[in-house]
mmCIF file of N, CA and C in Angstrom:
data_model
loop_
_atom_site.group_PDB
_atom_site.id
_atom_site.type_symbol
_atom_site.label_atom_id
_atom_site.label_comp_id
_atom_site.label_asym_id
_atom_site.label_seq_id
_atom_site.Cartn_x
_atom_site.Cartn_y
_atom_site.Cartn_z
ATOM 1 N N UNK A 174 0.721 -1.671 -0.215
ATOM 2 C CA UNK A 174 0.528 0.059 -0.454
ATOM 3 C C UNK A 174 0.805 1.644 -0.027
ATOM 4 N N UNK A 175 0.382 2.108 -1.248
ATOM 5 C CA UNK A 175 1.872 3.657 -0.530
ATOM 6 C C UNK A 175 0.981 4.671 0.124
ATOM 7 N N UNK A 176 2.230 5.786 0.270
ATOM 8 C CA UNK A 176 1.479 6.201 1.526
ATOM 9 C C UNK A 176 0.129 7.119 1.003
ATOM 10 N N UNK A 177 -0.423 7.584 -0.318
ATOM 11 C CA UNK A 177 -0.591 8.470 -0.131
ATOM 12 C C UNK A 177 -2.423 7.605 0.311
ATOM 13 N N UNK A 178 -2.101 6.339 -0.058
ATOM 14 C CA UNK A 178 -3.167 5.417 -0.076
ATOM 15 C C UNK A 178 -3.515 4.448 2.059
ATOM 16 N N UNK A 179 -2.929 5.353 1.881
ATOM 17 C CA UNK A 179 -2.382 4.827 3.370
ATOM 18 C C UNK A 179 -3.824 5.970 4.283
ATOM 19 N N UNK A 180 -3.142 7.148 3.228
ATOM 20 C CA UNK A 180 -3.004 9.253 3.429
ATOM 21 C C UNK A 180 -5.496 8.895 3.867
ATOM 22 N N UNK A 181 -5.229 8.485 2.551
ATOM 23 C CA UNK A 181 -7.005 8.621 2.459
ATOM 24 C C UNK A 181 -7.985 7.376 2.860
ATOM 25 N N UNK A 182 -7.105 5.999 3.595
ATOM 26 C CA UNK A 182 -7.494 5.572 3.592
ATOM 27 C C UNK A 182 -7.937 6.554 5.921
ATOM 28 N N UNK A 183 -6.857 6.617 6.529
ATOM 29 C CA UNK A 183 -6.829 7.602 7.330
ATOM 30 C C UNK A 183 -7.858 8.728 7.293
ATOM 31 N N UNK A 184 -7.891 9.128 6.340
ATOM 32 C CA UNK A 184 -8.270 10.801 6.429
ATOM 33 C C UNK A 184 -9.983 9.815 6.125
ATOM 34 N N UNK A 185 -10.072 8.837 5.869
ATOM 35 C CA UNK A 185 -11.348 8.460 5.519
ATOM 36 C C UNK A 185 -12.583 8.097 6.966
ATOM 37 N N UNK A 186 -11.503 7.207 7.370
ATOM 38 C CA UNK A 186 -11.993 6.670 8.615
ATOM 39 C C UNK A 186 -11.638 8.521 9.536
ATOM 40 N N UNK A 187 -11.061 9.039 9.763
ATOM 41 C CA UNK A 187 -11.369 10.173 10.399
ATOM 42 C C UNK A 187 -12.440 11.019 10.057
ATOM 43 N N UNK A 188 -13.024 11.416 8.767
ATOM 44 C CA UNK A 188 -14.265 12.131 8.414
ATOM 45 C C UNK A 188 -15.238 10.880 9.023
ATOM 46 N N UNK A 189 -15.294 9.685 9.084
ATOM 47 C CA UNK A 189 -16.485 9.073 9.230
ATOM 48 C C UNK A 189 -16.582 8.818 10.716
ATOM 49 N N UNK A 190 -14.792 9.143 11.587
ATOM 50 C CA UNK A 190 -15.530 9.093 12.789
ATOM 51 C C UNK A 190 -16.286 10.643 13.858
ATOM 52 N N UNK A 191 -16.065 11.227 13.019
ATOM 53 C CA UNK A 191 -16.428 12.749 13.238
ATOM 54 C C UNK A 191 -17.594 12.858 12.750
ATOM 55 N N UNK A 192 -18.008 11.641 12.032
ATOM 56 C CA UNK A 192 -19.862 12.047 11.481
ATOM 57 C C UNK A 192 -19.895 11.430 12.455
ATOM 58 N N UNK A 193 -20.348 9.478 13.079
ATOM 59 C CA UNK A 193 -20.522 9.343 14.117
ATOM 60 C C UNK A 193 -20.813 10.548 16.079
ATOM 61 N N UNK A 194 -19.321 10.493 15.639
ATOM 62 C CA UNK A 194 -19.416 11.870 17.274
ATOM 63 C C UNK A 194 -19.830 13.146 16.727
ATOM 64 N N UNK A 195 -20.278 13.618 15.820
ATOM 65 C CA UNK A 195 -21.747 14.842 14.750
ATOM 66 C C UNK A 195 -19.969 15.745 15.395
ATOM 67 N N UNK A 196 -19.436 15.433 15.084
ATOM 68 C CA UNK A 196 -18.792 16.979 15.519
ATOM 69 C C UNK A 196 -18.599 17.167 13.997
ATOM 70 N N UNK A 197 -18.168 18.691 13.574
ATOM 71 C CA UNK A 197 -18.633 19.658 12.958
ATOM 72 C C UNK A 197 -17.301 20.016 12.112
ATOM 73 N N UNK A 198 -16.348 20.455 10.590
ATOM 74 C CA UNK A 198 -15.393 20.260 10.738
ATOM 75 C C UNK A 198 -14.630 21.882 11.385
ATOM 76 N N UNK A 199 -15.468 22.784 11.907
ATOM 77 C CA UNK A 199 -15.974 24.269 12.399
ATOM 78 C C UNK A 199 -15.034 23.576 14.306
ATOM 79 N N UNK A 200 -15.943 22.783 14.521
ATOM 80 C CA UNK A 200 -15.562 22.148 16.075
ATOM 81 C C UNK A 200 -14.543 20.993 15.992
ATOM 82 N N UNK A 201 -14.016 20.405 15.316
ATOM 83 C CA UNK A 201 -12.744 19.345 14.888
ATOM 84 C C UNK A 201 -11.555 20.856 14.929
ATOM 85 N N UNK A 202 -11.664 21.567 14.238
ATOM 86 C CA UNK A 202 -10.813 23.078 13.870
ATOM 87 C C UNK A 202 -10.117 23.408 15.649
ATOM 88 N N UNK A 203 -11.520 23.513 16.096
ATOM 89 C CA UNK A 203 -11.166 24.330 17.580
ATOM 90 C C UNK A 203 -10.373 23.752 17.565
ATOM 91 N N UNK A 204 -11.275 22.212 18.905
ATOM 92 C CA UNK A 204 -10.175 20.740 19.217
ATOM 93 C C UNK A 204 -8.795 21.391 19.274
ATOM 94 N N UNK A 205 -8.670 20.612 17.591
ATOM 95 C CA UNK A 205 -7.416 21.080 17.152
ATOM 96 C C UNK A 205 -6.627 22.057 17.215
ATOM 97 N N UNK A 206 -7.359 22.940 17.770
ATOM 98 C CA UNK A 206 -5.682 24.311 18.112
ATOM 99 C C UNK A 206 -5.784 24.657 15.839
ATOM 100 N N UNK A 207 -6.700 24.287 14.923
ATOM 101 C CA UNK A 207 -5.778 24.786 13.678
ATOM 102 C C UNK A 207 -7.021 25.767 13.668
ATOM 103 N N UNK A 208 -6.505 25.592 11.921
ATOM 104 C CA UNK A 208 -7.398 26.247 10.992
ATOM 105 C C UNK A 208 -8.959 25.422 10.104
ATOM 106 N N UNK A 209 -9.942 25.957 9.962
ATOM 107 C CA UNK A 209 -10.764 24.950 8.849
ATOM 108 C C UNK A 209 -9.973 24.734 7.964
ATOM 109 N N UNK A 210 -8.985 25.805 7.317
ATOM 110 C CA UNK A 210 -8.481 25.056 5.792
ATOM 111 C C UNK A 210 -7.467 24.148 6.920
ATOM 112 N N UNK A 211 -6.947 24.171 7.520
ATOM 113 C CA UNK A 211 -6.248 22.878 7.533
ATOM 114 C C UNK A 211 -6.872 22.037 7.424
ATOM 115 N N UNK A 212 -7.873 21.013 8.680
ATOM 116 C CA UNK A 212 -8.179 20.363 8.461
ATOM 117 C C UNK A 212 -9.485 20.122 7.402
ATOM 118 N N UNK A 213 -9.947 20.946 6.419
ATOM 119 C CA UNK A 213 -10.003 20.626 5.557
ATOM 120 C C UNK A 213 -8.673 19.715 4.557
ATOM 121 N N UNK A 214 -7.494 20.063 4.346
ATOM 122 C CA UNK A 214 -6.154 19.477 4.018
ATOM 123 C C UNK A 214 -6.351 18.303 4.419
ATOM 124 N N UNK A 215 -5.469 18.512 5.614
ATOM 125 C CA UNK A 215 -6.067 16.429 6.338
ATOM 126 C C UNK A 215 -6.945 15.685 5.929
ATOM 127 N N UNK A 216 -8.401 16.180 6.178
ATOM 128 C CA UNK A 216 -9.593 15.285 5.855
ATOM 129 C C UNK A 216 -9.172 14.870 4.294
ATOM 130 N N UNK A 217 -8.810 15.565 3.342
ATOM 131 C CA UNK A 217 -8.375 15.430 1.979
ATOM 132 C C UNK A 217 -7.052 14.058 1.441
ATOM 133 N N UNK A 218 -8.792 13.174 1.225
ATOM 134 C CA UNK A 218 -7.436 11.851 0.403
ATOM 135 C C UNK A 218 -6.292 12.003 -0.394
ATOM 136 N N UNK A 219 -6.592 13.548 -1.194
ATOM 137 C CA UNK A 219 -6.062 13.315 -1.807
ATOM 138 C C UNK A 219 -4.572 14.635 -1.790
ATOM 139 N N UNK A 220 -5.155 14.878 -0.286
ATOM 140 C CA UNK A 220 -3.913 15.350 -0.345
ATOM 141 C C UNK A 220 -2.391 15.384 0.736
ATOM 142 N N UNK A 221 -1.542 14.828 0.546
ATOM 143 C CA UNK A 221 -0.459 14.019 1.257
ATOM 144 C C UNK A 221 0.606 14.950 2.388
ATOM 145 N N UNK A 222 0.041 16.432 2.467
ATOM 146 C CA UNK A 222 0.624 16.973 3.162
ATOM 147 C C UNK A 222 0.474 17.432 4.887
ATOM 148 N N UNK A 223 0.289 16.345 5.398
ATOM 149 C CA UNK A 223 -0.998 15.812 6.483
ATOM 150 C C UNK A 223 0.688 15.172 7.112
ATOM 151 N N UNK A 224 0.675 15.685 8.515
ATOM 152 C CA UNK A 224 1.691 15.513 9.471
ATOM 153 C C UNK A 224 1.342 13.646 9.793
ATOM 154 N N UNK A 225 2.931 12.646 10.371
ATOM 155 C CA UNK A 225 1.966 12.598 11.377
ATOM 156 C C UNK A 225 1.451 12.557 12.586
ATOM 157 N N UNK A 226 2.112 13.738 13.175
ATOM 158 C CA UNK A 226 1.162 14.471 14.527
ATOM 159 C C UNK A 226 0.150 15.213 14.208
ATOM 160 N N UNK A 227 -0.357 15.463 12.623
ATOM 161 C CA UNK A 227 -1.354 15.939 12.385
ATOM 162 C C UNK A 227 -2.822 14.658 12.641
ATOM 163 N N UNK A 228 -2.513 13.920 12.302
ATOM 164 C CA UNK A 228 -3.144 12.561 12.330
ATOM 165 C C UNK A 228 -3.217 12.702 12.988
ATOM 166 N N UNK A 229 -2.108 12.071 14.204
ATOM 167 C CA UNK A 229 -2.366 11.658 15.850
ATOM 168 C C UNK A 229 -3.261 12.415 16.358
ATOM 169 N N UNK A 230 -3.069 13.986 16.243
ATOM 170 C CA UNK A 230 -3.653 13.908 17.216
ATOM 171 C C UNK A 230 -5.215 14.773 16.993
ATOM 172 N N UNK A 231 -5.929 14.289 15.141
ATOM 173 C CA UNK A 231 -6.768 14.508 14.713
ATOM 174 C C UNK A 231 -7.685 12.949 15.404
ATOM 175 N N UNK A 232 -7.108 12.158 15.414
ATOM 176 C CA UNK A 232 -7.045 10.616 15.553
ATOM 177 C C UNK A 232 -7.919 10.524 17.231
ATOM 178 N N UNK A 233 -7.215 10.925 18.374
ATOM 179 C CA UNK A 233 -7.529 11.410 19.886
ATOM 180 C C UNK A 233 -9.252 11.487 19.875
ATOM 181 N N UNK A 234 -8.196 12.632 19.168
ATOM 182 C CA UNK A 234 -9.648 14.009 19.336
ATOM 183 C C UNK A 234 -10.503 13.211 19.092
ATOM 184 N N UNK A 235 -11.367 12.151 18.192
ATOM 185 C CA UNK A 235 -12.309 11.940 18.011
ATOM 186 C C UNK A 235 -11.915 10.384 19.065
ATOM 187 N N UNK A 236 -11.446 10.115 19.713
ATOM 188 C CA UNK A 236 -11.835 8.563 20.375
ATOM 189 C C UNK A 236 -10.114 7.798 19.565
ATOM 190 N N UNK A 237 -9.727 8.190 18.374
ATOM 191 C CA UNK A 237 -8.807 6.563 18.219
ATOM 192 C C UNK A 237 -7.321 7.161 18.216
ATOM 193 N N UNK A 238 -6.895 6.219 17.947
ATOM 194 C CA UNK A 238 -5.658 5.638 17.740
ATOM 195 C C UNK A 238 -4.960 5.341 16.768
ATOM 196 N N UNK A 239 -3.238 6.096 16.430
ATOM 197 C CA UNK A 239 -3.500 6.309 14.387
ATOM 198 C C UNK A 239 -2.211 5.657 15.725
ATOM 199 N N UNK A 240 -2.423 4.189 14.678
ATOM 200 C CA UNK A 240 -0.849 2.916 14.980
ATOM 201 C C UNK A 240 -0.082 2.791 14.141
ATOM 202 N N UNK A 241 1.298 3.100 14.027
ATOM 203 C CA UNK A 241 2.601 2.872 13.185
ATOM 204 C C UNK A 241 3.366 2.180 13.961
ATOM 205 N N UNK A 242 3.784 1.002 12.694
ATOM 206 C CA UNK A 242 4.279 -0.644 12.835
ATOM 207 C C UNK A 242 5.629 -0.225 12.085
ATOM 208 N N UNK A 243 6.911 -0.722 12.094
ATOM 209 C CA UNK A 243 8.103 -0.845 10.960
ATOM 210 C C UNK A 243 7.614 -2.446 10.963
ATOM 211 N N UNK A 244 7.486 -3.006 9.763
ATOM 212 C CA UNK A 244 7.253 -4.607 9.748
ATOM 213 C C UNK A 244 8.640 -5.207 9.269
#
């Protein structure tokens, strides 16, 4: 799986978790202490610029954990 494909899956999962928790993009951005535009980039499956830190922070806010392994 390519890095872009992994990022796309994580972005989709974050969006799904936000929907389950009824978190708007505006509120999610506030909780992440970032802008709505930055959150849009994070959730865009075609944008590969998200940092691991941003993905981890977003995952924690929706009650999930981002795990990475070196296999």
